[in-house]
PDB file of C-alpha atoms in Angstrom:
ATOM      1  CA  UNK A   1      41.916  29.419   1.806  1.00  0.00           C
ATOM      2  CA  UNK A   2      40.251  31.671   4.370  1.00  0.00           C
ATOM      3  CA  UNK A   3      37.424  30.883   6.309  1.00  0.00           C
ATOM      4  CA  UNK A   4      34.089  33.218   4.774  1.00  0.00           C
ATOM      5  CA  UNK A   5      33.133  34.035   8.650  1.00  0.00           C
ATOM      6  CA  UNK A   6      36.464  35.198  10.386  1.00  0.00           C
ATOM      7  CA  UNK A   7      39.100  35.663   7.728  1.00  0.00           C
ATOM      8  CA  UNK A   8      41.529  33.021   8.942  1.00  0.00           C
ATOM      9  CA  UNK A   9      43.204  30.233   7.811  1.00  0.00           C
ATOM     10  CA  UNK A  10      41.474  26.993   7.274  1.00  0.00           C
ATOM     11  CA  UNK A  11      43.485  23.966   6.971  1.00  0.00           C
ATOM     12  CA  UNK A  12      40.613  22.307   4.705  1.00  0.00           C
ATOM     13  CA  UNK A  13      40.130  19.107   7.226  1.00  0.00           C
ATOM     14  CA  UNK A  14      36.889  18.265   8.353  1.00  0.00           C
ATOM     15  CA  UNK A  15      34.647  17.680  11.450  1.00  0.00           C
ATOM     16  CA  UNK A  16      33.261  14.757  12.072  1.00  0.00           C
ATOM     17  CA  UNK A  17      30.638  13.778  13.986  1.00  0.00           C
ATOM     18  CA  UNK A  18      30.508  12.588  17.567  1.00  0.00           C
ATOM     19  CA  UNK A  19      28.989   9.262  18.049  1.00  0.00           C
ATOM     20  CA  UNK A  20      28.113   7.842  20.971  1.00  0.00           C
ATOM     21  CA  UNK A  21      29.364   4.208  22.168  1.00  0.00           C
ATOM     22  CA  UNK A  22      27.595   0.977  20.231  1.00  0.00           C
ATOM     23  CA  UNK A  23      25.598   3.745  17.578  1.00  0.00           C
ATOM     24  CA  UNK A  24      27.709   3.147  14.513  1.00  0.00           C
ATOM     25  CA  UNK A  25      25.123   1.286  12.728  1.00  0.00           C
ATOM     26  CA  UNK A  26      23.011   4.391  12.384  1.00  0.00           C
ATOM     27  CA  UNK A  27      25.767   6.848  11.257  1.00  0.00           C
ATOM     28  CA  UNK A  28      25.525   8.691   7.997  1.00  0.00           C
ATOM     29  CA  UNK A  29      28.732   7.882   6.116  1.00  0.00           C
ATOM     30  CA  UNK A  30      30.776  11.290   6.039  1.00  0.00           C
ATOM     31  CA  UNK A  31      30.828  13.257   2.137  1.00  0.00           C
ATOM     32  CA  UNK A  32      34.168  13.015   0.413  1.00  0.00           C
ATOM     33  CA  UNK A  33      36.498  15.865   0.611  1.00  0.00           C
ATOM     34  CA  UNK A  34      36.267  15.662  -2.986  1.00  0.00           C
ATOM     35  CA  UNK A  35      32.456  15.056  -3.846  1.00  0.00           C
ATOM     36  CA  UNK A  36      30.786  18.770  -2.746  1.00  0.00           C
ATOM     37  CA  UNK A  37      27.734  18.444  -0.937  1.00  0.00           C
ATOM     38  CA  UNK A  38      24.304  18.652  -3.212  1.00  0.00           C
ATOM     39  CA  UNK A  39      22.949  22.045  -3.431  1.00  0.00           C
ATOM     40  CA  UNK A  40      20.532  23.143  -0.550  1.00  0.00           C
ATOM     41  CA  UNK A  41      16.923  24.443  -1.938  1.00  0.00           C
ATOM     42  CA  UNK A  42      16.888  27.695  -3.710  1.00  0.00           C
ATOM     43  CA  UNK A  43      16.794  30.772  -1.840  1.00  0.00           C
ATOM     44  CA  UNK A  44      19.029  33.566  -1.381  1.00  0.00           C
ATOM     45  CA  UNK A  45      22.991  32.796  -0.882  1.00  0.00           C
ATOM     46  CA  UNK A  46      23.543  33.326   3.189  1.00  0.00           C
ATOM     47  CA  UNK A  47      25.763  36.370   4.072  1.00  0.00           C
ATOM     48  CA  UNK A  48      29.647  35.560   3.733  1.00  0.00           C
ATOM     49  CA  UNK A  49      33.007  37.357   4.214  1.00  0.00           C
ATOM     50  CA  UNK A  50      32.196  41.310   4.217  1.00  0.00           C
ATOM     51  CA  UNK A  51      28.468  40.740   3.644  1.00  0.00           C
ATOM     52  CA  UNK A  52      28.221  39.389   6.701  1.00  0.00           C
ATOM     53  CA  UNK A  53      29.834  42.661   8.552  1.00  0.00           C
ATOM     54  CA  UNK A  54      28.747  45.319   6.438  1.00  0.00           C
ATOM     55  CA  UNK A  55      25.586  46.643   4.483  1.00  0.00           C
ATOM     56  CA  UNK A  56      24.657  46.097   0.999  1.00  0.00           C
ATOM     57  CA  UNK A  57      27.270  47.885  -1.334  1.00  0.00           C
ATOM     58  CA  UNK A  58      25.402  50.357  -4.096  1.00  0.00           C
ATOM     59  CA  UNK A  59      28.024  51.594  -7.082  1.00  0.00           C
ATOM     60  CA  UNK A  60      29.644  54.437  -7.005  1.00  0.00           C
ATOM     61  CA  UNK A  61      28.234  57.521  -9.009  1.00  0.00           C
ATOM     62  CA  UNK A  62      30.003  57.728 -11.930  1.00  0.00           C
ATOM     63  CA  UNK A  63      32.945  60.153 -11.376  1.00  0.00           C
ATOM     64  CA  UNK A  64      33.360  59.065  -8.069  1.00  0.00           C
ATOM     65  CA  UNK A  65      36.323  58.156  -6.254  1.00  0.00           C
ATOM     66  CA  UNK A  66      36.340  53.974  -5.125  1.00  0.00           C
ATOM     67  CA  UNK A  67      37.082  53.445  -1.422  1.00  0.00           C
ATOM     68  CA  UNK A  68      37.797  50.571  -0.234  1.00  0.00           C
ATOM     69  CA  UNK A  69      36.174  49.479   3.418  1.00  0.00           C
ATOM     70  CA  UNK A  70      38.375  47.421   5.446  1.00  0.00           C
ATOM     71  CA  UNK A  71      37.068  44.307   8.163  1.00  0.00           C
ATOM     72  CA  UNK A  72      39.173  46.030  10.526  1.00  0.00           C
ATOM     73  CA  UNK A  73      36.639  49.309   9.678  1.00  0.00           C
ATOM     74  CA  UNK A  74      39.469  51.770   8.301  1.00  0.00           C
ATOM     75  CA  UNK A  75      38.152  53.129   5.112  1.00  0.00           C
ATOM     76  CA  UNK A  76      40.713  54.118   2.125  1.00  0.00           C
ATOM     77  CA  UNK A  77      39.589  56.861  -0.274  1.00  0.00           C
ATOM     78  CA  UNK A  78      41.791  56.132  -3.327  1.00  0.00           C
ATOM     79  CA  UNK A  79      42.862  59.024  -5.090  1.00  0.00           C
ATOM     80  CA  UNK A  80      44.703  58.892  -9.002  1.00  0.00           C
ATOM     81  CA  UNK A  81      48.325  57.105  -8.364  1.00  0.00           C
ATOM     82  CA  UNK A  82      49.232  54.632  -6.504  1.00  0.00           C
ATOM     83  CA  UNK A  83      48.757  53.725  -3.076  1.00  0.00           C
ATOM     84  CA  UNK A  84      50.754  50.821  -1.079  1.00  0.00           C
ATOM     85  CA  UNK A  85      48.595  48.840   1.755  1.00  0.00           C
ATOM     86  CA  UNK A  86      49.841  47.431   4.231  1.00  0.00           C
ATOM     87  CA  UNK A  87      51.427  47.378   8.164  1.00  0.00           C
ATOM     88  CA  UNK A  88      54.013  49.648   7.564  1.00  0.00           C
ATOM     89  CA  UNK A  89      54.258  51.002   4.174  1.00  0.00           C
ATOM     90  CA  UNK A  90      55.274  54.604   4.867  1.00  0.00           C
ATOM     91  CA  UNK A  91      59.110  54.298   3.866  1.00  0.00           C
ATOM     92  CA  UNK A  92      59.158  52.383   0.825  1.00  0.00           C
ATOM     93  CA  UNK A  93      55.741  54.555   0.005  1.00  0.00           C
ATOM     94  CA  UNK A  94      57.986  57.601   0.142  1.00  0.00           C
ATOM     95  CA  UNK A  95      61.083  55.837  -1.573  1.00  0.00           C
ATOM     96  CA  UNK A  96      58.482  55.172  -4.610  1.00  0.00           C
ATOM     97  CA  UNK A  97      56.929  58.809  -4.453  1.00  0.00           C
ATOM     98  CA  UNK A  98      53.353  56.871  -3.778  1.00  0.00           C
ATOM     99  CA  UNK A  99      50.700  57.246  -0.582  1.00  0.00           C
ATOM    100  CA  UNK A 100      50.910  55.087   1.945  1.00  0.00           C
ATOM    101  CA  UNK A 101      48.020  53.487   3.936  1.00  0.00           C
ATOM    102  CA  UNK A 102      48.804  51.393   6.896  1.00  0.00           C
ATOM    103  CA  UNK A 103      45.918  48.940   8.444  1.00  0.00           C
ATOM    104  CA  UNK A 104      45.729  47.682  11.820  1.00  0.00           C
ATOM    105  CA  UNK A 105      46.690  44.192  11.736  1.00  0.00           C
ATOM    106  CA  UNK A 106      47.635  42.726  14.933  1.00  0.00           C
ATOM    107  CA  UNK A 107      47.607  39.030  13.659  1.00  0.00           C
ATOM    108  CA  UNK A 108      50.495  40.377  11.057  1.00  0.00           C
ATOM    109  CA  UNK A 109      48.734  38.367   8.152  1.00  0.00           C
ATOM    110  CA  UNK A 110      49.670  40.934   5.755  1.00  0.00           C
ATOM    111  CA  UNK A 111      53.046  41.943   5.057  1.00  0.00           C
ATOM    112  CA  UNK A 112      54.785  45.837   5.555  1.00  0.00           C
ATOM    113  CA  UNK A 113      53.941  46.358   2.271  1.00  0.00           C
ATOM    114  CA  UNK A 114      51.124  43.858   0.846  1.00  0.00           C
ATOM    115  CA  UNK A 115      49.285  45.552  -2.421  1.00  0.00           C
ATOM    116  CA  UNK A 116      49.720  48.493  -4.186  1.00  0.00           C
ATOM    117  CA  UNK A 117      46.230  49.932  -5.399  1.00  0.00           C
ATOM    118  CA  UNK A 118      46.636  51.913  -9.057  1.00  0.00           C
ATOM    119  CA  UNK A 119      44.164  54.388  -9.727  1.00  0.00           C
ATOM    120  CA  UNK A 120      43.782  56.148 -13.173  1.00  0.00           C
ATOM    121  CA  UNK A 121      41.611  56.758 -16.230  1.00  0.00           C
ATOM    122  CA  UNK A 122      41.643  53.045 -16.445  1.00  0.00           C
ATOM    123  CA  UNK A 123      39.788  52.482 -13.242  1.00  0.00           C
ATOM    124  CA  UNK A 124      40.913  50.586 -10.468  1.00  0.00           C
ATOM    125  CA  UNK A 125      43.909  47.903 -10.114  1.00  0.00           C
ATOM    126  CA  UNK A 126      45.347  45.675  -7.648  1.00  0.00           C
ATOM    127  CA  UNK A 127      48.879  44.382  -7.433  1.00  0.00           C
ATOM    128  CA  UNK A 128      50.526  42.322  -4.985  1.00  0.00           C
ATOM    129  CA  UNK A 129      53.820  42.731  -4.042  1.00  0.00           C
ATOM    130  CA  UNK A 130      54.817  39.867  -3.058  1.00  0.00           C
ATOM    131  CA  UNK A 131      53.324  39.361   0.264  1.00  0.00           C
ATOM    132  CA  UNK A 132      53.981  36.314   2.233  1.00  0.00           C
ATOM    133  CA  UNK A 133      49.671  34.903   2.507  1.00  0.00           C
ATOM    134  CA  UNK A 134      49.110  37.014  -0.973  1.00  0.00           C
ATOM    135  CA  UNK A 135      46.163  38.850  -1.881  1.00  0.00           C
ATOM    136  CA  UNK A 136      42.964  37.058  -2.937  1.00  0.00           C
ATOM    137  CA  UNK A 137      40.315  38.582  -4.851  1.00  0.00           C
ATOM    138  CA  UNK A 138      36.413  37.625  -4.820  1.00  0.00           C
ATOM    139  CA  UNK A 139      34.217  38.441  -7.336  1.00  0.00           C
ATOM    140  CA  UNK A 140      30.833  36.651  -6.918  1.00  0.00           C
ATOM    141  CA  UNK A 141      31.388  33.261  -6.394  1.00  0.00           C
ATOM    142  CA  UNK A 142      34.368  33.197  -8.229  1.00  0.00           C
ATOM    143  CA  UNK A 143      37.855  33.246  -5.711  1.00  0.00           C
ATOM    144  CA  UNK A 144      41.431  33.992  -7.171  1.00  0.00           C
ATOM    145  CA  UNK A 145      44.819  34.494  -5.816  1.00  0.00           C
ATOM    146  CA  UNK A 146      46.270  38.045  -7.727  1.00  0.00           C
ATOM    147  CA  UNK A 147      49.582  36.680  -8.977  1.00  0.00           C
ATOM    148  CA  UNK A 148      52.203  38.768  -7.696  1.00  0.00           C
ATOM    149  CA  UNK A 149      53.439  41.764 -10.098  1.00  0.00           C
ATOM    150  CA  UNK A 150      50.550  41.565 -12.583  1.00  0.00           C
ATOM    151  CA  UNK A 151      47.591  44.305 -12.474  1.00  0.00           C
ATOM    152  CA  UNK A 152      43.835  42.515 -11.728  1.00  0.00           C
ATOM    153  CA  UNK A 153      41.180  44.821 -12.028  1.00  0.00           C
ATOM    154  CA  UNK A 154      38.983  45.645  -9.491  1.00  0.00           C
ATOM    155  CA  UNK A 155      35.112  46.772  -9.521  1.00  0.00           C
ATOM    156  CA  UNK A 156      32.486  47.953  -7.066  1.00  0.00           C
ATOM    157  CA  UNK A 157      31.567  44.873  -5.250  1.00  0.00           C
ATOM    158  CA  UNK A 158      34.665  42.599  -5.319  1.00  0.00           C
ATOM    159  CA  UNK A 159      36.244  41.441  -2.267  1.00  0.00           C
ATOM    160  CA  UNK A 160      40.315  41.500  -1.537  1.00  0.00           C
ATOM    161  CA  UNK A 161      41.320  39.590   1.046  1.00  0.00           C
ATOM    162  CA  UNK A 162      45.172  40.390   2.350  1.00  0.00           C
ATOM    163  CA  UNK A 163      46.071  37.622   4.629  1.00  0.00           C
ATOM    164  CA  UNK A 164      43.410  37.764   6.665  1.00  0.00           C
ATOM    165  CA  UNK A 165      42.269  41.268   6.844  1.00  0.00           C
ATOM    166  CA  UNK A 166      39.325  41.865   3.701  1.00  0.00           C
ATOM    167  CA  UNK A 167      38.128  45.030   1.972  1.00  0.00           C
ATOM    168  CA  UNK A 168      34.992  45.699   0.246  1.00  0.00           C
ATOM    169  CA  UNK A 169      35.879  47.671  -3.040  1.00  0.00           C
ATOM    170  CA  UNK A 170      32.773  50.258  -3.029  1.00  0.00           C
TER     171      UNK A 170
END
């Protein structure tokens, strides 16, 4: 899992609380890892992941092509076909007869070739390609690792996550 601020890995551990010497007796007792916290008052959700970075996503016109906005603040236009993301996907782009699009990743989270993006009467698709930290999609509140080699549909507003680099499908 990645953390919602930075894109990075978490390990899932926790923090705990620094107490000073002879205070134990007023302590809170720490939640379980697996008893989530109770929900705080309503209001709206904070900002998280690509919310946090960017500005409120509108959908596309009908007819309109999707882009996809990347943390690292390339921007893909994706035309009909297929496109391969990732570091260096020009060769095996050209091998497959597909467009290549290569994002600045200097952590190397995502692999040469991460995702290809399939664009068609269909709509939009996402594929991973076997990547070595996969591809993760979010869709509301909902978080899913694409399996690798099967199709997930994407719409305006979901999230993809490649290692730790995210786009914003607009």
């Amino acid at each position: 899992m990645f953390c919602l601020a930075c894109g990075q890995l978490a390990t899932g551990g926790r923090r705990s609380t620094p107490v000073a010497v002879g205070d134990t007796a007023d302590v809170p007792p720490q939640p379980s890892a697996s008893v989530p916290p109770p929900p705080a008052r309503p209001g709206p959700a904070p900002a998280t992941g690509l919310e946090a970075r960017r500005a409120p996503i509108t959908p596309a016109p009908s007819g309109a092509l999707p882009q996809l906005v990347f943390t690292t603040g390339q921007t893909l236009l994706v035309e009909e076909g297929t496109v391969l993301v990732g570091r260096r996907p020009d060769e095996i782009a050209a091998r497959e007869g597909a467009r290549a699009f290569a994002v600045d990743d200097p952590d190397r989270s995502m692999s040469r070739v991460h995702a290809a993006l399939q664009f068609g009467p269909d709509g939009l698709r996402v594929v991973d390609r076997g990547s070595g930290n996969g591809t993760v999609l979010r869709r509301g509140d909902r978080e899913d690792r694409c399996p690798e080699g099967l199709a997930v549909e994407l719409v305006p507003g979901d999230e993809l996550w490649f290692g730790s680099v995210g786009a914003r499908v607009r």
